[in-house]
Amino acid sequence: MEEIKIGEFTLTTLLDGVFPCGPDLIPAAKSKDGEKLFVDAGLPQIGPSPEPINAFALRRGDRLWLIDAGCGHQLGPDFGKVPAALKSLGYEPEQVEAVILTHLHEDHIGGLVTEDGAAAFPKARLFVPTEELDFWLDPTSPAKNPGEAQQKFDLAKAVLAPYEGAIEAVPADSEIEEGVRLVGLFGHSPGHCGVSIEQDGKKLLMWTDIAHSTLLQLAYPHWSIGFDFDQPQAVATREALLAELAGTDVLVAGSHVRGMGTISRSGDGYRLEPSEEVSSATVKATKAA
Ligand SMILES: [Zn+2]
């Protein structure tokens, strides 16, 4: 587990699982350019590249928050490892004070509930982008958006239900508390947000699903993934954000990014320069089962 300090905050990656990201998900990677990227990375010519699904622990003093909750039981036994990762940091689910949700896709919200549908983090409040809540909970949305499976609307409702009364809608580009803001990065989903953490002149942006494969989509930011709600908007958001971040000292982490670092230009695209400030999280001794 990697972690980094931003002022009084400590952000730690909680790896939920790893998924294969190839041309079936990013069709433009089925090309000479794609083959070169895969081969140069030591992968088969047609990929896939193994990519993480991350949630994050955000700690300040003795307070513990999560950013997203992982897949839970949605994607099978290879996923849903956030509770174990949290435990290895020395925490029980009851100690989670709040969960910031970046958007309401299964790999970010499935872990909010246990297998029997109860709250996995029983004492937590949820902070959810207003734009995202409005989209998924509006009863007229499924009919207006036939491209989105009914199952996705049902899941959003089901995982939020046990938190009723503890859900706070937060508009994009507003502060959740001092130093922690939602950043509107719409396109991948209607209210898709990143989370910025800023203190003492230091800033990190957890950009959520701006890239599902840094290998493919930093080299070619116009390459889309099939999961995008609005592909042109998702591409425009990714291109604008990468251009804005390039050459700055803003640190970046992502739901599907290995490591943390800064963004620099590389040819016509970009690359992530790993930060030397990232360290390994202290894992509390746990007895092997
Ligand atoms: Zn995702």
PDB file of C-alpha atoms and ligand atoms in Angstrom, residues 19 53 103 105 107-108 188 192 208-209 212 227 255-256, ligand 1:
ATOM      1  CA  PHE A  19      -8.745  -5.878 -13.997  1.00  0.00           C
ATOM      2  CA  ILE A  53      -9.229  -0.655  -8.878  1.00  0.00           C
ATOM      3  CA  HIS A 103     -19.381   8.748  -8.806  1.00  0.00           C
ATOM      4  CA  HIS A 105     -20.337   3.149 -10.731  1.00  0.00           C
ATOM      5  CA  ASP A 107     -16.355  -0.508  -8.822  1.00  0.00           C
ATOM      6  CA  HIS A 108     -16.599   2.570  -6.581  1.00  0.00           C
ATOM      7  CA  HIS A 188     -17.189   9.468 -17.592  1.00  0.00           C
ATOM      8  CA  HIS A 192     -18.067  12.331 -12.107  1.00  0.00           C
ATOM      9  CA  THR A 208     -10.914   9.148 -10.171  1.00  0.00           C
ATOM     10  CA  ASP A 209     -11.625   7.692 -13.656  1.00  0.00           C
ATOM     11  CA  HIS A 212      -8.550   3.561 -16.815  1.00  0.00           C
ATOM     12  CA  PHE A 227     -17.778   2.699 -19.846  1.00  0.00           C
ATOM     13  CA  SER A 255      -8.856   5.015  -9.047  1.00  0.00           C
ATOM     14  CA  HIS A 256      -7.167   3.105 -11.872  1.00  0.00           C
TER      15      HIS A 256
HETATM   16 ZN    ZN B   1     -13.836   3.219 -12.098  1.00  0.00          ZN
END
